[in-house]
Each structure stands twice: as C-alpha cells, then as structure tokens.
C-alpha cells in the first residue's frame, strides 16, 4: 500500500473518531431515553412511576415534579431531532394532573383521578416555561393559552408579606422561595415576548427586584428561601436557583436594553462556574443542573466565551463515565424519574449544541 493510501486511511479513521466524539451526547441521549421508557413508563396506563425500582413509600403513579423535567426534556429532544410527537405525549400525562379548584385552575402534585394533592407554584411554572418554549418553536396557540392559565394561577401566590414575592406551595404561608420566583420571572418574560403585554414585564421586574433584595448572596449566587414569620434566610445554594435568576437577567436585558441586567448575568455566571463546576463534577442533582444549563445556553446569544459550556460538559462527561448504571439509567443508588429527566434534558441540550460548538 502506498503512502498516499495510508495517509487517506489514517485521515478517514481520525475523522471517524472525531465524529464519534462529537456525537457522544446524541448517542447517550438515545440510550437514556430508551432506558427511561423501559423502566418508568407504566404500560397501558398513561402514567409514569416515581422510581425505577419500587420504593416502600411510592404511590401508584409519579408525582407531578418529575413530569416537569420530562416535558422540558421532550421539548429539547424535539428541537434536536426536528421530529414532533414526544412533547404532546408527555403533556397528555400532565393533563391528568389538571385541577380546577378555586381560586384558579392549575396542576396538582398528584393526579385528581388518583386522589389529588397539593399544588406547588414552581411545579406549574416549570410546565409553563416548557409550554412557552414549545409555543415559540411550533406556534401552537394551545400552549400559549395554557401558559397564560399557569401565570394566572401563579399570581395567586403573591402578597405583600416580606415586601412581595411568591409563595412556594398553595396554602402554605411559611416561606417564599427563589425556586417559585425565579421561574415565575421566566414565565412572565416569555409571555411578554409572546404578547407584547407590558403587564408581564412589570411582573417580572417586580419579582426580580424582590429576589435580589432578599435572597441573593454577596457572591452573586442565591439562597433557597426566606421565612415569612422570622425573616430568617435558608442559606442553602442550589444550581437551579442561580440558573433561573441568571436567565431572568438575560431576558430582562433583551427586553429593556439595560446593560445592568447583562452585568448581573455575567456576575452570576462567573460565580456559578466557580461554585458549581470547578471541581469537574456536579455538585447537586441532575435536574437542578439542567436548569442551569438553560441559562448557560441562553448566555451564548450574547458571548462567544465557551468556558461555561465547557465546564458543564466536563461535569456531564464525568457523570456518564462514573455514574451510569448497568441498566442505562444515571446516578448511584435508587433511580428516580426527576433525576433521569434532568439528565435527559442535559443530554438533549448538549447534543443540540455540539452540532455548532466544540466543547
């Protein structure tokens, strides 16, 4: 074999290796999606189960929270593949959790046909965010109308205790949380963009200012909640709380042109990069990190600096190498649906991004 042929074969081989490396997240996405459907979908009943292996306290079907992750992952899968159907299939399951009790319709934590449950504002907001993402992608007005319904429900959580802000759980007046205000800002901003109605922007600014006043730490990250009775701050820091506030800053910057919002976003991004990703592995749950990745992906519209994406991808690779189970699911110990849905969203987003960026 002559040198030219050897060179050609080596070049083709190298290109093949590079191509395989670039498609790592896409392949892992497909494998995890298959494992989730095999381990969590309850055949013939139109519901998912909470854990892959039944736990002592598990009920007949899953709570709503895991589906909040699964519906966003479905949106990202459709965006990546260009194929429709996955989002609506998951949303049909979520519709079984619809609860029209006063003061406003929303989604219960457990399906009313199986006994129902409390209603959490953040669960509803995560669904609303996914619906508005799907609306912007498809133009389906039903998604937009459902998003408006969720907004009406979430605003029943607002009052002037601690100067404003939204409660976390309906009827529970003990805390106001970053996790029920950050996604509330995002939903309001999505509705503002969709409708042009300034009332949504006003809501977003009101909530944004309240969270920054009461729950932002000096390093730019965010605490978990404030107690209504004592005003004591729960100082735990989770990636998803900073993620929603980082992305909120970007939405507000785009809507207003106020550079202060972008500066805030950069400060949060740098603080989160150091705190959550400098070790090379995830500090908290897959789903929490999926919410942070949404913010990092959004930030790419405004900067060519890939350091946030690169650090996040490194943590994902570490998880795939060290935390993948023999059955294809992710994580050590018991596998719950919310964790799997979080990793599914991460893989779908990274698979989409790896077509454009090298990280």
Short mmCIF file of C-alpha atoms in Angstrom, two decimals:
data_model
loop_
_atom_site.label_atom_id
_atom_site.label_comp_id
_atom_site.label_asym_id
_atom_site.label_seq_id
_atom_site.Cartn_x
_atom_site.Cartn_y
_atom_site.Cartn_z
CA UNK A 1 0.00 0.00 0.00
CA UNK A 2 1.45 3.35 -0.98
CA UNK A 3 1.93 6.32 1.34
CA UNK A 4 -0.98 8.28 -0.19
CA UNK A 5 -3.43 5.45 0.56
CA UNK A 6 -2.09 5.04 4.11
CA UNK A 7 -2.45 8.77 4.70
CA UNK A 8 -6.01 8.71 3.35
CA UNK A 9 -6.99 5.78 5.57
CA UNK A 10 -5.48 7.42 8.65
CA UNK A 11 -7.26 10.67 7.87
CA UNK A 12 -10.61 8.90 7.45
CA UNK A 13 -10.05 6.98 10.67
CA UNK A 14 -9.22 10.17 12.55
CA UNK A 15 -12.30 11.92 11.16
CA UNK A 16 -14.41 8.96 12.24
CA UNK A 17 -13.05 9.16 15.80
CA UNK A 18 -13.66 12.91 15.93
CA UNK A 19 -17.18 12.43 14.57
CA UNK A 20 -17.95 9.77 17.19
CA UNK A 21 -16.64 12.04 19.93
CA UNK A 22 -18.77 14.91 18.69
CA UNK A 23 -21.87 12.69 18.73
CA UNK A 24 -21.29 11.37 22.25
CA UNK A 25 -24.15 13.29 23.80
CA UNK A 26 -26.57 12.40 21.00
CA UNK A 27 -25.87 8.70 21.45
CA UNK A 28 -26.19 8.89 25.21
CA UNK A 29 -29.46 10.79 24.79
CA UNK A 30 -30.95 7.97 22.75
CA UNK A 31 -29.76 5.32 25.21
CA UNK A 32 -31.11 7.14 28.26
CA UNK A 33 -34.44 7.89 26.61
CA UNK A 34 -34.89 4.19 25.85
CA UNK A 35 -33.98 3.22 29.43
CA UNK A 36 -36.47 5.73 30.89
CA UNK A 37 -39.32 4.43 28.74
CA UNK A 38 -38.49 0.86 29.71
CA UNK A 39 -38.08 1.47 33.44
CA UNK A 40 -40.58 4.24 34.25
CA UNK A 41 -43.50 4.17 31.82
CA UNK A 42 -46.44 2.17 33.19
CA UNK A 43 -47.57 0.22 30.16
CA UNK A 44 -51.21 0.73 29.22
CA UNK A 45 -51.99 3.24 31.99
CA UNK A 46 -50.66 6.51 30.58
CA UNK A 47 -48.61 7.35 33.66
CA UNK A 48 -45.02 7.14 34.83
CA UNK A 49 -43.76 5.65 38.09
CA UNK A 50 -41.63 7.61 40.57
CA UNK A 51 -38.69 5.18 40.82
CA UNK A 52 -37.23 2.52 38.56
CA UNK A 53 -37.28 0.09 41.49
CA UNK A 54 -40.41 0.45 43.63
CA UNK A 55 -39.72 2.07 46.99
CA UNK A 56 -41.69 1.46 50.19
CA UNK A 57 -43.45 4.84 50.11
CA UNK A 58 -44.10 5.00 46.36
CA UNK A 59 -47.67 5.59 45.29
CA UNK A 60 -49.40 4.11 42.24
CA UNK A 61 -48.02 6.74 39.85
CA UNK A 62 -45.43 9.51 39.96
CA UNK A 63 -45.88 12.95 41.43
CA UNK A 64 -46.00 15.94 39.09
CA UNK A 65 -42.46 17.19 39.69
CA UNK A 66 -40.70 14.51 37.59
CA UNK A 67 -43.03 15.32 34.70
CA UNK A 68 -41.97 18.98 34.92
CA UNK A 69 -38.50 17.76 33.99
CA UNK A 70 -39.71 15.27 31.42
CA UNK A 71 -41.79 17.83 29.50
CA UNK A 72 -38.81 20.20 29.15
CA UNK A 73 -36.60 17.31 28.08
CA UNK A 74 -39.22 16.43 25.47
CA UNK A 75 -39.07 19.95 24.08
CA UNK A 76 -35.29 19.78 23.78
CA UNK A 77 -35.47 16.35 22.13
CA UNK A 78 -37.85 17.68 19.50
CA UNK A 79 -35.66 20.73 18.96
CA UNK A 80 -32.63 18.50 18.45
CA UNK A 81 -34.26 15.85 16.26
CA UNK A 82 -36.73 18.03 14.35
CA UNK A 83 -39.37 15.36 14.96
CA UNK A 84 -42.72 16.03 16.65
CA UNK A 85 -44.81 13.89 18.99
CA UNK A 86 -42.76 13.43 22.15
CA UNK A 87 -43.85 16.73 23.73
CA UNK A 88 -47.57 16.13 23.25
CA UNK A 89 -47.28 12.58 24.56
CA UNK A 90 -45.76 13.79 27.83
CA UNK A 91 -48.19 16.68 28.05
CA UNK A 92 -51.14 14.28 27.83
CA UNK A 93 -49.84 12.67 31.01
CA UNK A 94 -49.50 16.07 32.72
CA UNK A 95 -53.08 16.94 31.75
CA UNK A 96 -54.24 14.16 34.09
CA UNK A 97 -52.93 16.31 36.96
CA UNK A 98 -55.17 19.26 35.98
CA UNK A 99 -57.07 20.65 38.97
CA UNK A 100 -59.65 23.41 38.51
CA UNK A 101 -60.28 24.20 42.18
CA UNK A 102 -60.51 27.90 43.20
CA UNK A 103 -59.00 30.43 43.18
CA UNK A 104 -57.57 29.49 39.76
CA UNK A 105 -57.00 26.33 37.71
CA UNK A 106 -53.58 24.73 37.79
CA UNK A 107 -51.86 21.37 38.11
CA UNK A 108 -51.89 19.31 41.31
CA UNK A 109 -48.89 17.47 42.69
CA UNK A 110 -50.76 14.18 42.29
CA UNK A 111 -53.47 13.37 39.72
CA UNK A 112 -57.06 14.02 40.92
CA UNK A 113 -58.26 10.68 39.48
CA UNK A 114 -55.87 9.03 41.98
CA UNK A 115 -56.78 11.22 44.96
CA UNK A 116 -55.16 14.53 44.03
CA UNK A 117 -52.61 16.52 46.01
CA UNK A 118 -51.37 19.96 47.00
CA UNK A 119 -50.48 22.47 44.32
CA UNK A 120 -46.98 23.89 44.09
CA UNK A 121 -46.38 27.12 42.23
CA UNK A 122 -42.97 26.11 40.95
CA UNK A 123 -44.24 22.82 39.51
CA UNK A 124 -46.77 24.81 37.50
CA UNK A 125 -44.18 27.39 36.43
CA UNK A 126 -41.77 24.73 35.09
CA UNK A 127 -44.60 23.35 32.98
CA UNK A 128 -45.49 26.87 31.81
CA UNK A 129 -41.90 27.54 30.76
CA UNK A 130 -41.82 24.33 28.72
CA UNK A 131 -45.18 25.20 27.13
CA UNK A 132 -43.96 28.66 26.09
CA UNK A 133 -40.75 27.14 24.71
CA UNK A 134 -42.90 24.75 22.67
CA UNK A 135 -45.14 27.62 21.54
CA UNK A 136 -42.15 29.62 20.29
CA UNK A 137 -41.00 26.54 18.40
CA UNK A 138 -44.33 25.40 16.94
CA UNK A 139 -46.75 28.34 17.10
CA UNK A 140 -49.40 26.12 18.72
CA UNK A 141 -51.77 28.57 20.46
CA UNK A 142 -52.95 25.92 22.92
CA UNK A 143 -49.50 26.00 24.51
CA UNK A 144 -49.68 29.79 24.82
CA UNK A 145 -53.15 29.67 26.37
CA UNK A 146 -52.08 27.03 28.88
CA UNK A 147 -49.09 29.21 29.76
CA UNK A 148 -51.42 32.13 30.45
CA UNK A 149 -53.54 29.88 32.67
CA UNK A 150 -50.48 28.93 34.71
CA UNK A 151 -49.49 32.58 35.02
CA UNK A 152 -52.93 33.39 36.48
CA UNK A 153 -52.53 30.56 38.98
CA UNK A 154 -49.02 31.61 40.00
CA UNK A 155 -50.09 35.18 40.67
CA UNK A 156 -52.47 33.94 43.38
CA UNK A 157 -49.21 33.25 45.27
CA UNK A 158 -48.29 36.93 45.56
CA UNK A 159 -48.86 39.13 48.58
CA UNK A 160 -47.04 41.91 50.44
CA UNK A 161 -45.55 39.76 53.23
CA UNK A 162 -41.77 40.38 53.26
CA UNK A 163 -42.40 43.13 50.74
CA UNK A 164 -43.73 40.95 47.94
CA UNK A 165 -42.70 37.76 46.19
CA UNK A 166 -44.43 34.43 45.54
CA UNK A 167 -45.02 31.59 47.97
CA UNK A 168 -43.83 28.09 47.12
CA UNK A 169 -46.89 25.97 47.97
CA UNK A 170 -50.55 26.91 47.80
CA UNK A 171 -51.99 27.45 51.29
CA UNK A 172 -48.55 27.21 52.93
CA UNK A 173 -47.62 30.72 54.03
CA UNK A 174 -44.34 29.79 55.73
CA UNK A 175 -41.76 30.60 53.05
CA UNK A 176 -41.15 32.43 49.81
CA UNK A 177 -38.53 30.72 47.69
CA UNK A 178 -36.15 31.54 44.89
CA UNK A 179 -37.48 28.41 43.16
CA UNK A 180 -41.01 29.87 42.94
CA UNK A 181 -39.93 33.40 41.97
CA UNK A 182 -37.10 32.75 39.50
CA UNK A 183 -39.20 30.57 37.18
CA UNK A 184 -42.09 32.99 37.69
CA UNK A 185 -39.93 35.73 36.18
CA UNK A 186 -39.06 33.48 33.24
CA UNK A 187 -42.70 32.63 32.54
CA UNK A 188 -43.68 36.30 32.75
CA UNK A 189 -40.91 37.27 30.33
CA UNK A 190 -41.88 34.55 27.86
CA UNK A 191 -45.48 35.79 27.94
CA UNK A 192 -44.29 39.37 27.50
CA UNK A 193 -42.36 38.38 24.39
CA UNK A 194 -45.29 36.34 23.07
CA UNK A 195 -47.96 39.00 23.60
CA UNK A 196 -46.20 42.36 23.93
CA UNK A 197 -48.26 43.00 27.08
CA UNK A 198 -46.23 45.26 29.39
CA UNK A 199 -48.04 43.87 32.46
CA UNK A 200 -45.98 40.70 32.15
CA UNK A 201 -42.76 42.71 32.03
CA UNK A 202 -43.85 44.70 35.09
CA UNK A 203 -44.44 41.44 36.98
CA UNK A 204 -41.01 40.14 36.01
CA UNK A 205 -39.24 43.31 37.19
CA UNK A 206 -41.20 43.29 40.45
CA UNK A 207 -40.24 39.69 41.22
CA UNK A 208 -36.65 40.12 40.04
CA UNK A 209 -36.05 43.08 42.33
CA UNK A 210 -37.64 41.26 45.27
CA UNK A 211 -35.47 38.14 44.86
CA UNK A 212 -32.28 40.18 44.52
CA UNK A 213 -33.13 42.20 47.62
CA UNK A 214 -33.97 39.27 49.87
CA UNK A 215 -32.32 36.11 48.54
CA UNK A 216 -29.13 36.99 46.64
CA UNK A 217 -25.88 36.20 48.43
CA UNK A 218 -22.92 38.57 48.34
CA UNK A 219 -21.09 36.27 45.89
CA UNK A 220 -23.87 36.63 43.31
CA UNK A 221 -25.46 33.21 43.94
CA UNK A 222 -28.88 32.69 45.51
CA UNK A 223 -30.17 31.37 48.79
CA UNK A 224 -33.11 28.99 48.92
CA UNK A 225 -35.89 30.81 50.80
CA UNK A 226 -36.95 33.35 53.38
CA UNK A 227 -39.18 32.53 56.35
CA UNK A 228 -42.29 34.70 56.50
CA UNK A 229 -42.55 34.61 60.28
CA UNK A 230 -38.93 35.24 61.26
CA UNK A 231 -37.41 36.58 58.02
CA UNK A 232 -34.65 34.00 58.54
CA UNK A 233 -32.82 33.07 55.34
CA UNK A 234 -32.25 29.43 54.40
CA UNK A 235 -28.73 29.82 53.04
CA UNK A 236 -28.52 26.62 51.03
CA UNK A 237 -27.40 27.27 47.44
CA UNK A 238 -28.65 25.19 44.55
CA UNK A 239 -27.66 25.43 40.91
CA UNK A 240 -31.23 25.79 39.65
CA UNK A 241 -31.91 28.89 41.73
CA UNK A 242 -28.94 30.73 40.29
CA UNK A 243 -29.85 29.32 36.88
CA UNK A 244 -33.31 30.86 36.81
CA UNK A 245 -32.05 34.23 38.02
CA UNK A 246 -29.19 34.24 35.52
CA UNK A 247 -31.58 33.53 32.67
CA UNK A 248 -34.05 36.10 34.05
CA UNK A 249 -31.31 38.71 33.85
CA UNK A 250 -30.75 37.84 30.19
CA UNK A 251 -34.45 38.03 29.36
CA UNK A 252 -34.73 41.43 31.05
CA UNK A 253 -31.61 42.69 29.27
CA UNK A 254 -33.07 41.67 25.92
CA UNK A 255 -36.42 43.29 26.68
CA UNK A 256 -35.14 46.57 28.11
CA UNK A 257 -31.63 47.10 26.74
CA UNK A 258 -30.50 47.95 30.27
CA UNK A 259 -26.85 46.84 30.44
CA UNK A 260 -27.06 46.40 34.22
CA UNK A 261 -29.08 43.24 33.70
CA UNK A 262 -26.35 41.81 31.48
CA UNK A 263 -23.66 42.72 34.01
CA UNK A 264 -25.69 40.94 36.67
CA UNK A 265 -25.93 37.89 34.42
CA UNK A 266 -22.17 37.78 33.86
CA UNK A 267 -21.51 38.08 37.58
CA UNK A 268 -23.89 35.21 38.31
CA UNK A 269 -22.40 33.10 35.52
CA UNK A 270 -18.85 33.54 36.82
CA UNK A 271 -19.86 32.85 40.42
CA UNK A 272 -21.80 29.74 39.41
CA UNK A 273 -18.93 28.47 37.27
CA UNK A 274 -16.60 28.58 40.27
CA UNK A 275 -19.04 27.29 42.88
CA UNK A 276 -20.84 24.55 41.00
CA UNK A 277 -18.48 23.33 38.26
CA UNK A 278 -14.85 23.98 39.15
CA UNK A 279 -14.45 20.50 40.69
CA UNK A 280 -15.21 18.78 37.38
CA UNK A 281 -18.33 17.01 38.69
CA UNK A 282 -21.87 18.03 39.52
CA UNK A 283 -22.39 19.45 43.00
CA UNK A 284 -26.15 18.81 43.16
CA UNK A 285 -28.89 16.95 41.27
CA UNK A 286 -29.01 16.41 37.52
CA UNK A 287 -32.32 18.25 37.24
CA UNK A 288 -31.04 21.29 39.15
CA UNK A 289 -28.09 21.41 36.77
CA UNK A 290 -30.35 21.09 33.73
CA UNK A 291 -31.95 24.38 34.76
CA UNK A 292 -28.50 25.98 35.00
CA UNK A 293 -27.64 24.70 31.52
CA UNK A 294 -30.70 26.54 30.18
CA UNK A 295 -29.12 29.76 31.41
CA UNK A 296 -25.67 28.96 30.03
CA UNK A 297 -27.22 28.12 26.66
CA UNK A 298 -29.12 31.40 26.68
CA UNK A 299 -25.90 33.26 27.52
CA UNK A 300 -24.36 32.01 24.26
CA UNK A 301 -26.57 34.50 22.43
CA UNK A 302 -24.51 37.28 23.97
CA UNK A 303 -20.96 35.94 24.32
CA UNK A 304 -18.58 33.75 22.36
CA UNK A 305 -16.87 32.60 25.56
CA UNK A 306 -17.45 28.84 25.84
CA UNK A 307 -15.93 28.42 29.31
CA UNK A 308 -19.31 27.90 30.99
CA UNK A 309 -20.41 25.31 28.45
CA UNK A 310 -17.03 23.58 28.52
CA UNK A 311 -17.04 23.24 32.31
CA UNK A 312 -20.61 21.99 32.29
CA UNK A 313 -19.88 19.44 29.54
CA UNK A 314 -16.87 18.20 31.52
CA UNK A 315 -19.12 17.53 34.53
CA UNK A 316 -21.57 15.71 32.27
CA UNK A 317 -18.82 13.52 30.84
CA UNK A 318 -17.69 12.71 34.39
CA UNK A 319 -21.23 11.65 35.27
CA UNK A 320 -21.50 9.49 32.15
CA UNK A 321 -18.20 7.81 32.94
CA UNK A 322 -18.67 7.26 36.67
CA UNK A 323 -22.40 7.34 37.41
CA UNK A 324 -24.05 5.37 34.62
CA UNK A 325 -25.81 2.22 35.76
CA UNK A 326 -25.76 -1.15 34.04
CA UNK A 327 -29.41 -0.70 33.03
CA UNK A 328 -28.65 2.57 31.23
CA UNK A 329 -30.05 4.90 33.89
CA UNK A 330 -27.97 7.54 35.64
CA UNK A 331 -26.91 8.04 39.24
CA UNK A 332 -25.78 5.97 42.17
CA UNK A 333 -28.39 4.28 44.34
CA UNK A 334 -32.10 4.42 43.65
CA UNK A 335 -33.05 5.96 40.30
CA UNK A 336 -35.89 8.48 40.42
CA UNK A 337 -37.65 9.93 37.40
CA UNK A 338 -36.84 13.56 38.21
CA UNK A 339 -33.11 12.81 38.14
CA UNK A 340 -33.36 10.89 34.88
CA UNK A 341 -35.44 13.64 33.27
CA UNK A 342 -32.81 16.17 34.28
CA UNK A 343 -30.02 14.21 32.64
CA UNK A 344 -32.22 13.62 29.60
CA UNK A 345 -32.64 17.38 29.19
CA UNK A 346 -28.90 17.94 29.69
CA UNK A 347 -28.04 15.41 27.00
CA UNK A 348 -30.61 16.81 24.58
CA UNK A 349 -29.29 20.34 25.00
CA UNK A 350 -25.65 19.27 24.69
CA UNK A 351 -26.47 17.13 21.64
CA UNK A 352 -28.06 20.18 20.03
CA UNK A 353 -25.12 22.43 20.98
CA UNK A 354 -22.39 20.02 19.93
CA UNK A 355 -23.56 20.38 16.33
CA UNK A 356 -22.37 24.00 16.45
CA UNK A 357 -19.75 24.31 19.18
CA UNK A 358 -16.62 22.42 20.15
CA UNK A 359 -16.59 21.69 23.86
#
